[in-house]
Amino acid sequence: MGKKKLARLDSLPDALRAGAEPGSFDLAGMDRAATPGIKDVATAADLRALLGDELADLQERLFAEGRTDGTRSVLLVIQGLDTAGKGGIVRHVAGMVDPQGLAIRSFGVPTPEEREHDFLWRIRKALPPAGRIGVFDRSHYEDVLVARVKNLVAPEVWEARYDEIVAFERELVASGTTIVKVALMVSHDEQHDRLAARLERPDKQWKYNPSDVDTRLLWDDYQEAYQAVLDRTSIPEAPWYVVPADSKDYARLAVTKLLLDALRTLDLGWPTVDYDVEVEKARLAATR
Amino acid sequence: MGKKKLARLDSLPDALRAGAEPGSFDLAGMDRAATPGIKDVATAADLRALLGDELADLQERLFAEGRTDGTRSVLLVIQGLDTAGKGGIVRHVAGMVDPQGLAIRSFGVPTPEEREHDFLWRIRKALPPAGRIGVFDRSHYEDVLVARVKNLVAPEVWEARYDEIVAFERELVASGTTIVKVALMVSHDEQHDRLAARLERPDKQWKYNPSDVDTRLLWDDYQEAYQAVLDRTSIPEAPWYVVPADSKDYARLAVTKLLLDALRTLDLGWPTVDYDVEVEKARLAATR
């Protein structure tokens, strides 16, 4: 497998991108076992591995830029219901680069201190520094997902958050952060099977929480809340990519490709140094 | 290559461990191109890869324990002069496990805020939470290395720090943190060649700083300061491992083995869950 098959992957981002027009992406009609952009899902893991060297190289260039005078960063926002494969994305996609270049944060139920602040307070504190790839396992979108479905705040509060999120993300983009937002979408049947597998296996039971079934019973409400997210927050500066996730290998390949493309757009070189190389060579030679 | 060659690695930790008696390890007499514990350095990278599955498995068990009621963690402290390969250890050793399970921190020149506090203040804030493998790229030992060599504080201040560090580490161990301290030791010639290579390559020049030569000119002072660290802080609860680092492959293998052994001593199982598995299977089945 070589360049030809990788070139075909270039159709993948367009196939997954949710448009900026409300209703341009129909979540209910989506096939979550589909694998847009590749011919044979059996090749997905190998294709991903082939992207690894370039991904690691560009990550190092971004890191080097941040160590000198750069201000740019990348933020990968991962959303999805229980068992959608968020942790697997962090492990198998983010895990392909130098961990020193990552800033991984997961967002659970807000702490008492976090609840005393605006919903974006904890998010801002967790943003990646210059040169890093930030990875959010769940994010500020929980504040229009679980908060909406479970009525954790009044409707006028979550209703206002869509615009607040859009304004926040536009600010981030303007300050040099490239945002990649992926929504991992498993089917109702696949979620059942994955939860069942967790209950079967002693090495997986710790990942299961009885509240997972409570959440599953609200499946339709969550789909509606995700549809609203896509309709209202997929802006041209930071579009949503909706990734069919019944195949873990496909989802990991897709997110790798999206992250790689984001790094490519930064046109990353190596930093110009502010010392005189020849002078330093002479100084070093004198220490032999 | 298989189990037999891996079993031979079991002699490696003893070969690298600095004893608790002052003077039990002679840094000046150490061969930094040696590869104790393996027959052929050409096999080091493959041997390391063979340790990967068990390392990743134990890391996940530690993480699972931390997610339930566990309080244990591991802290890998990496020290070494410029070019000793600290970053490569983070990338190639820590990079073998799920990045979600890591808490990587590097310690540079203290910030003004950090200088207003005791030297252990920033260290305590950076300690790994339960279930994580913390990785320190430089550490509190800088406060008896650069601080001593460059007279950043009065002699009675750094002099007192050895005992303060020992007390601090004993406290950490007692609270459930397993500490693995590795000192990567390159030879004077090898450091020259690595710095020269950074100056030659445009993709490496950003890693070079003119102060690296200033530090190199203080080589003997740093060796003396490292010897004092080994003499005074290699306690049975948290011994130093002095790793010959002229071979990067060897050093990475050695640290992988040391980290793996630390995880093995924790005798990690999978957490017992606090819900009724059969009840949950029935609840889940009802959602099909």
XYZ file of C-alpha atoms in Angstrom:
576
model
C 0.000 0.000 0.000
C 1.415 3.342 -0.835
C 0.853 6.853 -1.969
C -2.032 6.019 -4.268
C -4.204 4.649 -1.490
C -3.275 7.531 0.782
C -4.208 10.013 -1.926
C -7.689 8.500 -2.031
C -8.100 9.432 1.611
C -8.214 13.044 0.516
C -11.941 12.671 -0.145
C -12.581 11.695 3.458
C -12.759 15.122 5.136
C -15.326 16.469 2.663
C -17.421 13.360 3.143
C -17.548 13.855 6.917
C -17.793 17.618 7.232
C -21.078 19.058 8.469
C -21.987 22.187 6.537
C -22.544 25.595 8.069
C -26.217 25.617 7.078
C -28.600 24.295 9.723
C -29.942 20.970 8.541
C -27.108 20.384 6.094
C -26.194 17.252 8.002
C -28.893 14.749 8.863
C -27.766 12.759 11.877
C -30.810 10.491 11.920
C -30.208 9.380 8.349
C -26.530 8.669 8.839
C -25.157 5.128 8.390
C -22.882 4.643 11.365
C -21.280 1.550 9.892
C -20.267 3.421 6.737
C -16.590 4.046 5.918
C -16.563 7.067 3.577
C -13.286 7.679 1.780
C -11.893 4.159 1.873
C -12.741 1.093 -0.189
C -12.041 -1.646 2.312
C -12.220 -1.159 6.058
C -9.746 -4.012 6.507
C -7.037 -1.635 5.262
C -7.887 1.149 7.759
C -5.375 0.245 10.461
C -2.540 -0.058 7.935
C -3.490 3.207 6.254
C -3.418 4.930 9.622
C 0.047 3.575 10.348
C 1.211 4.976 7.004
C 0.172 8.455 8.119
C 2.154 8.161 11.336
C 5.536 9.437 10.205
C 4.157 12.633 8.672
C 1.914 13.217 11.681
C 4.851 12.863 14.081
C 7.057 15.074 11.910
C 4.514 17.896 11.722
C 3.812 17.633 15.454
C 7.516 18.075 16.150
C 7.659 21.109 13.873
C 4.700 22.625 15.701
C 6.410 21.921 19.022
C 9.659 23.492 17.792
C 7.745 26.571 16.670
C 6.159 26.858 20.105
C 9.582 26.610 21.747
C 10.837 29.604 19.798
C 8.489 32.483 19.031
C 5.424 30.673 17.724
C 1.935 31.156 19.107
C 0.032 28.542 17.141
C -1.570 25.403 18.500
C -4.037 22.716 17.465
C -7.072 21.609 19.449
C -8.737 18.269 18.784
C -12.214 18.204 20.327
C -13.615 14.694 20.683
C -17.300 14.219 21.391
C -19.459 11.123 21.409
C -21.799 9.119 23.598
C -20.577 6.373 25.932
C -18.649 3.665 24.048
C -18.274 5.841 20.929
C -14.534 5.299 21.150
C -13.257 8.611 22.513
C -10.590 7.014 24.666
C -9.463 4.826 21.789
C -8.978 7.924 19.649
C -6.773 9.491 22.299
C -4.765 6.319 22.686
C -4.393 5.334 19.035
C -4.375 8.711 17.272
C -2.833 11.118 19.779
C -0.654 8.176 20.824
C 1.077 8.309 17.426
C 2.998 11.471 18.320
C 5.500 12.455 21.007
C 3.513 12.669 24.263
C 5.509 15.776 25.231
C 3.691 17.587 22.435
C 0.234 16.739 23.756
C -2.001 18.484 26.258
C -4.751 15.961 26.999
C -7.722 16.930 29.121
C -10.921 15.072 29.861
C -13.993 16.828 31.179
C -16.297 15.060 33.574
C -19.070 16.289 35.803
C -18.048 19.832 36.836
C -16.528 20.179 40.291
C -18.084 22.526 42.853
C -15.400 25.098 42.028
C -16.057 24.793 38.298
C -19.766 25.219 38.856
C -19.122 28.583 40.483
C -17.808 29.866 37.159
C -19.059 30.338 33.617
C -19.101 27.036 31.684
C -16.112 28.103 29.567
C -13.927 28.830 32.612
C -12.557 25.315 32.966
C -12.237 25.027 29.195
C -10.078 28.148 28.895
C -7.767 26.879 31.634
C -7.260 23.664 29.689
C -6.406 25.165 26.298
C -3.148 23.966 24.754
C -0.107 26.245 25.054
C 1.678 27.356 21.885
C 3.215 24.464 20.009
C 0.997 21.787 21.497
C -1.763 19.580 20.236
C -4.550 19.866 22.760
C -6.909 16.921 23.024
C -10.295 17.333 24.689
C -12.035 14.100 25.659
C -15.498 15.682 25.964
C -15.519 19.459 26.050
C -17.626 22.605 26.327
C -20.145 20.800 24.137
C -21.257 18.796 27.148
C -22.821 22.059 28.310
C -25.300 21.890 25.416
C -25.593 18.104 25.433
C -25.967 16.577 28.900
C -26.922 20.002 30.287
C -29.760 20.259 27.758
C -30.951 16.657 27.853
C -30.975 16.403 31.626
C -32.200 19.949 32.275
C -29.156 20.810 34.371
C -29.699 24.468 33.539
C -32.723 26.478 32.397
C -33.555 26.348 28.668
C -32.641 29.994 28.156
C -29.207 29.266 29.582
C -28.278 26.360 27.287
C -30.065 28.098 24.427
C -27.662 31.048 24.711
C -24.608 28.801 24.842
C -24.567 27.898 21.127
C -23.751 31.482 20.210
C -21.337 31.778 23.131
C -19.499 28.692 21.915
C -19.308 30.041 18.370
C -17.910 33.350 19.617
C -15.423 31.523 21.853
C -14.170 29.316 19.048
C -13.853 32.264 16.642
C -11.701 33.962 19.276
C -9.504 30.867 19.586
C -9.068 30.561 15.841
C -8.175 34.255 15.578
C -5.526 33.805 18.262
C -3.810 30.978 16.389
C -5.541 27.773 17.455
C -6.631 25.394 14.715
C -9.707 23.531 15.938
C -10.638 20.048 14.756
C -14.024 18.941 16.073
C -15.013 15.316 15.698
C -18.313 13.756 16.732
C -17.999 9.970 16.943
C -21.318 8.361 16.126
C -22.085 4.762 16.979
C -25.366 3.049 16.210
C -27.826 2.109 18.926
C -27.075 -1.595 18.396
C -23.324 -1.126 18.465
C -23.541 0.790 21.737
C -25.482 -2.116 23.234
C -22.853 -4.597 22.160
C -19.990 -2.521 23.485
C -21.648 -2.005 26.863
C -22.436 -5.732 27.004
C -18.794 -6.525 26.263
C -17.718 -4.316 29.161
C -19.995 -6.201 31.507
C -18.713 -9.562 30.284
C -15.000 -8.906 30.690
C -13.381 -8.510 34.140
C -10.697 -6.298 32.549
C -13.386 -3.992 31.150
C -15.940 -3.841 33.962
C -14.279 -0.784 35.501
C -15.193 1.158 32.365
C -18.891 0.498 32.906
C -21.072 2.677 35.070
C -24.743 1.974 35.807
C -25.494 5.527 34.672
C -24.474 4.429 31.153
C -27.810 2.640 30.826
C -29.673 5.675 32.156
C -27.986 7.760 29.469
C -28.750 5.140 26.831
C -32.435 5.352 27.690
C -32.235 9.015 26.640
C -30.778 8.064 23.222
C -33.322 10.021 21.143
C -32.891 13.155 23.252
C -29.134 12.989 22.824
C -29.422 12.534 19.060
C -31.611 15.631 18.945
C -29.109 17.561 21.065
C -26.231 16.453 18.802
C -28.228 17.508 15.732
C -28.640 20.975 17.286
C -24.886 21.146 17.923
C -24.180 20.368 14.263
C -26.803 22.834 13.070
C -25.640 25.705 15.212
C -21.913 25.358 15.815
C -20.434 23.984 12.579
C -18.859 27.248 11.489
C -16.489 27.565 8.512
C -13.601 28.426 10.867
C -14.247 25.306 12.937
C -16.558 22.833 11.216
C -17.775 19.598 12.718
C -16.684 16.286 11.282
C -19.226 13.578 11.963
C -17.402 10.258 12.057
C -19.250 6.951 11.682
C -17.774 4.967 14.547
C -19.184 1.454 14.423
C -15.788 0.512 13.027
C -13.113 1.575 15.485
C -10.401 1.188 12.863
C -12.252 3.453 10.477
C -12.924 6.138 13.097
C -9.266 6.156 14.175
C -8.100 6.444 10.575
C -10.569 9.255 9.895
C -9.504 11.313 12.910
C -5.829 10.744 12.092
C -6.454 12.070 8.600
C -8.366 15.104 9.913
C -5.648 15.928 12.422
C -2.944 15.488 9.791
C -4.752 17.802 7.388
C -5.056 20.437 10.119
C -1.307 20.297 10.703
C -0.634 20.441 6.967
C -2.575 23.699 6.624
C -0.154 25.316 9.080
C 2.661 24.973 6.530
C 5.135 24.238 9.300
C 8.853 24.776 8.700
C 11.673 24.592 11.199
C 12.310 27.676 13.347
C 15.000 30.141 12.398
C 17.429 30.363 15.301
C 18.589 33.643 16.784
C 22.220 32.666 17.362
C 25.100 32.601 14.869
C 25.600 28.964 13.898
C 29.213 29.395 12.784
C 30.158 31.197 15.984
C 28.610 28.410 18.033
C 30.397 25.705 16.041
C 33.692 27.402 16.874
C 32.783 27.759 20.558
C 31.801 24.114 20.722
C 34.953 22.955 18.914
C 37.020 24.697 21.548
C 35.528 22.451 24.251
C 36.797 19.149 22.840
C 14.033 -13.216 20.292
C 11.898 -14.293 23.128
C 11.479 -14.969 26.792
C 15.024 -16.166 27.304
C 16.588 -12.903 26.177
C 14.061 -10.921 28.181
C 14.854 -12.961 31.283
C 18.501 -11.934 30.934
C 17.431 -8.338 31.289
C 16.612 -9.099 34.906
C 20.241 -8.441 35.826
C 20.051 -4.918 34.443
C 18.506 -3.062 37.414
C 21.076 -4.397 39.901
C 23.864 -3.403 37.525
C 22.656 0.197 37.359
C 21.471 0.814 40.914
C 23.490 3.211 43.042
C 23.814 1.954 46.575
C 22.670 3.783 49.667
C 26.229 4.128 50.985
C 28.001 7.355 50.005
C 30.695 6.529 47.480
C 29.152 3.194 46.543
C 28.807 4.435 42.993
C 31.834 6.018 41.313
C 30.596 8.305 38.566
C 34.066 9.265 37.361
C 34.995 5.643 36.770
C 31.811 4.764 34.896
C 31.993 3.635 31.267
C 29.236 5.606 29.585
C 29.336 3.478 26.456
C 28.717 0.304 28.453
C 25.526 -1.715 28.070
C 25.150 -3.724 31.302
C 22.567 -6.475 31.191
C 22.544 -7.127 27.457
C 24.971 -8.971 25.223
C 24.531 -7.039 22.009
C 23.382 -3.437 21.845
C 22.033 -4.051 18.348
C 19.194 -5.987 19.979
C 18.225 -3.193 22.384
C 15.476 -1.597 20.289
C 13.844 -4.973 19.615
C 14.073 -5.994 23.259
C 12.389 -2.741 24.237
C 9.563 -3.365 21.788
C 9.078 -6.814 23.336
C 8.449 -5.164 26.722
C 5.797 -2.867 25.259
C 2.709 -5.018 25.633
C 3.279 -5.758 29.307
C 4.158 -2.130 30.005
C 0.949 -0.921 28.341
C -1.114 -3.574 30.120
C 0.219 -2.684 33.573
C -0.193 1.030 32.882
C -3.855 0.427 32.045
C -4.340 -1.552 35.255
C -2.796 1.288 37.244
C -5.076 3.748 35.463
C -8.129 1.578 36.163
C -7.162 1.397 39.829
C -6.900 5.185 39.942
C -10.344 5.503 38.389
C -11.886 3.437 41.151
C -10.588 3.726 44.694
C -6.846 3.452 44.178
C -4.345 5.989 45.448
C -1.148 4.627 43.946
C 0.943 6.260 41.240
C 4.382 5.976 39.662
C 6.857 8.799 39.195
C 9.700 8.529 36.694
C 12.327 11.175 37.422
C 14.693 11.761 34.495
C 17.903 13.678 35.055
C 20.884 14.233 32.793
C 22.986 16.958 31.240
C 22.140 18.527 27.877
C 21.950 15.919 25.081
C 21.814 13.027 27.571
C 18.606 11.907 25.881
C 15.918 12.969 28.365
C 13.441 13.943 25.661
C 14.066 10.715 23.788
C 13.219 8.741 26.926
C 9.918 10.563 27.262
C 9.105 10.013 23.598
C 10.235 6.420 23.223
C 9.592 4.983 26.698
C 6.616 6.954 28.025
C 5.376 6.983 24.419
C 4.837 3.219 24.626
C 1.771 3.586 26.852
C -1.598 5.295 26.522
C -0.905 9.043 26.747
C -4.050 9.456 28.872
C -2.216 7.597 31.614
C 0.749 9.966 31.660
C 1.368 13.213 33.509
C 4.455 14.682 31.861
C 6.118 17.759 33.285
C 9.363 19.443 32.375
C 11.082 21.845 34.719
C 13.000 24.779 33.335
C 14.344 27.919 34.940
C 11.888 28.752 37.761
C 9.351 31.471 36.986
C 9.162 34.566 39.210
C 6.130 33.028 40.941
C 7.969 29.752 41.515
C 10.948 31.594 42.959
C 8.699 33.104 45.604
C 8.113 29.633 47.010
C 10.138 26.784 48.460
C 11.908 24.771 45.735
C 9.528 21.834 46.207
C 6.415 23.962 45.664
C 6.292 23.568 41.894
C 7.275 19.923 42.221
C 4.375 19.116 44.539
C 1.928 20.784 42.158
C 3.187 18.592 39.335
C 2.954 15.214 41.087
C 0.940 12.553 39.246
C -2.618 11.935 40.412
C -3.635 8.427 41.472
C -3.434 5.952 38.633
C -0.999 7.927 36.533
C 2.611 7.557 35.543
C 4.196 10.911 36.192
C 7.247 11.775 34.125
C 9.603 14.534 35.238
C 11.972 15.831 32.570
C 14.400 17.412 35.035
C 13.076 17.767 38.561
C 13.768 18.954 42.111
C 17.301 17.660 41.586
C 18.065 20.733 39.501
C 17.959 22.568 42.814
C 21.090 20.715 43.942
C 22.683 20.598 40.487
C 22.478 23.866 38.535
C 21.697 25.739 41.762
C 24.904 24.380 43.353
C 27.186 24.641 40.329
C 26.127 28.155 39.419
C 25.801 29.426 42.992
C 22.152 30.364 42.492
C 21.616 30.033 46.224
C 23.935 30.152 49.220
C 25.876 26.940 50.027
C 23.966 26.389 53.259
C 20.727 26.472 51.264
C 21.620 23.813 48.690
C 23.470 21.888 51.368
C 20.230 21.511 53.342
C 18.273 20.415 50.289
C 19.686 16.868 50.108
C 17.990 15.966 53.370
C 14.861 17.873 52.382
C 14.676 15.882 49.149
C 15.113 12.597 50.991
C 12.345 13.506 53.439
C 10.083 14.608 50.576
C 10.600 11.389 48.637
C 10.039 9.245 51.723
C 6.740 11.080 52.192
C 5.771 10.383 48.561
C 6.622 6.706 48.829
C 4.643 6.404 52.047
C 1.618 7.967 50.351
C 1.656 5.417 47.514
C 3.976 6.799 44.861
C 6.603 4.465 43.453
C 9.600 6.566 42.433
C 11.997 5.546 39.652
C 14.985 7.882 39.423
C 17.220 7.632 36.386
C 20.369 9.638 35.748
C 21.347 9.473 32.080
C 25.102 9.783 31.733
C 26.774 10.575 28.437
C 30.521 10.892 27.979
C 32.198 14.236 27.354
C 32.979 13.241 23.761
C 29.457 12.021 23.041
C 27.992 15.279 24.318
C 30.270 17.156 21.928
C 29.115 15.079 18.993
C 25.439 15.464 19.833
C 25.711 19.223 20.212
C 27.667 19.386 16.940
C 24.928 17.392 15.210
C 22.310 19.860 16.450
C 24.301 22.720 14.974
C 24.673 20.925 11.632
C 21.038 20.054 11.067
C 18.425 22.748 10.335
C 15.772 20.479 11.852
C 17.766 20.241 15.093
C 19.139 23.766 15.488
C 16.115 24.832 17.565
C 17.220 22.340 20.226
C 20.557 24.094 20.641
C 21.077 27.037 22.955
C 24.356 28.953 23.285
C 24.123 28.375 27.035
C 24.673 24.659 26.316
C 28.356 25.387 25.722
C 28.551 27.478 28.892
C 27.154 24.521 30.806
C 29.557 22.145 29.054
C 32.479 24.239 30.243
C 31.337 23.428 33.790
C 31.437 19.666 33.080
C 33.633 18.757 36.051
C 31.526 20.774 38.455
C 28.377 19.044 37.233
C 29.947 15.607 37.574
C 30.849 16.466 41.157
C 27.307 17.685 41.812
C 25.845 14.484 40.320
C 28.180 12.398 42.470
C 26.860 14.225 45.548
C 23.282 13.518 44.449
C 24.058 9.805 44.158
C 25.902 9.772 47.478
C 23.207 11.561 49.434
C 19.834 10.794 47.867
C 19.980 7.158 46.709
C 17.795 5.821 49.472
C 16.487 2.240 49.589
C 12.909 3.499 49.106
C 13.919 5.432 45.992
C 17.365 4.467 44.700
C 19.091 6.096 41.776
C 19.701 4.153 38.598
C 22.703 5.484 36.717
C 22.217 4.716 33.039
C 25.117 4.788 30.573
C 23.617 6.836 27.768
C 26.131 6.981 24.920
C 23.860 4.430 23.247
C 20.361 5.874 23.006
C 18.892 2.454 22.281
C 20.477 1.020 25.395
C 19.342 3.880 27.623
C 15.765 3.605 26.363
C 15.734 -0.136 26.909
C 17.159 0.270 30.407
C 14.563 2.848 31.472
C 11.756 0.770 29.954
C 12.924 -2.194 32.016
C 13.171 -0.101 35.207
C 9.699 1.353 34.696
C 8.261 -2.062 33.930
C 9.800 -3.539 37.085
C 8.319 -0.701 39.142
C 4.867 -1.475 37.772
C 5.358 -5.198 38.370
C 6.049 -4.624 42.066
C 2.609 -3.046 42.403
C 0.979 -6.431 41.682
C -1.817 -4.752 39.756
C -5.102 -6.545 39.235
C -8.314 -5.216 37.765
C -10.594 -3.232 40.068
C -13.557 -4.879 41.721
C -16.667 -2.995 40.672
C -19.289 -1.794 43.108
C -22.341 -2.582 40.982
C -24.126 -5.908 40.492
C -22.990 -7.228 37.110
C -26.028 -9.486 36.616
C -28.458 -6.697 37.452
C -26.744 -4.432 34.949
C -26.780 -7.105 32.239
C -30.541 -7.342 32.670
C -30.983 -3.559 32.618
C -28.889 -3.307 29.481
C -30.720 -6.186 27.759
C -33.985 -4.310 28.291
C -32.688 -1.421 26.162
C -32.240 -3.390 22.925
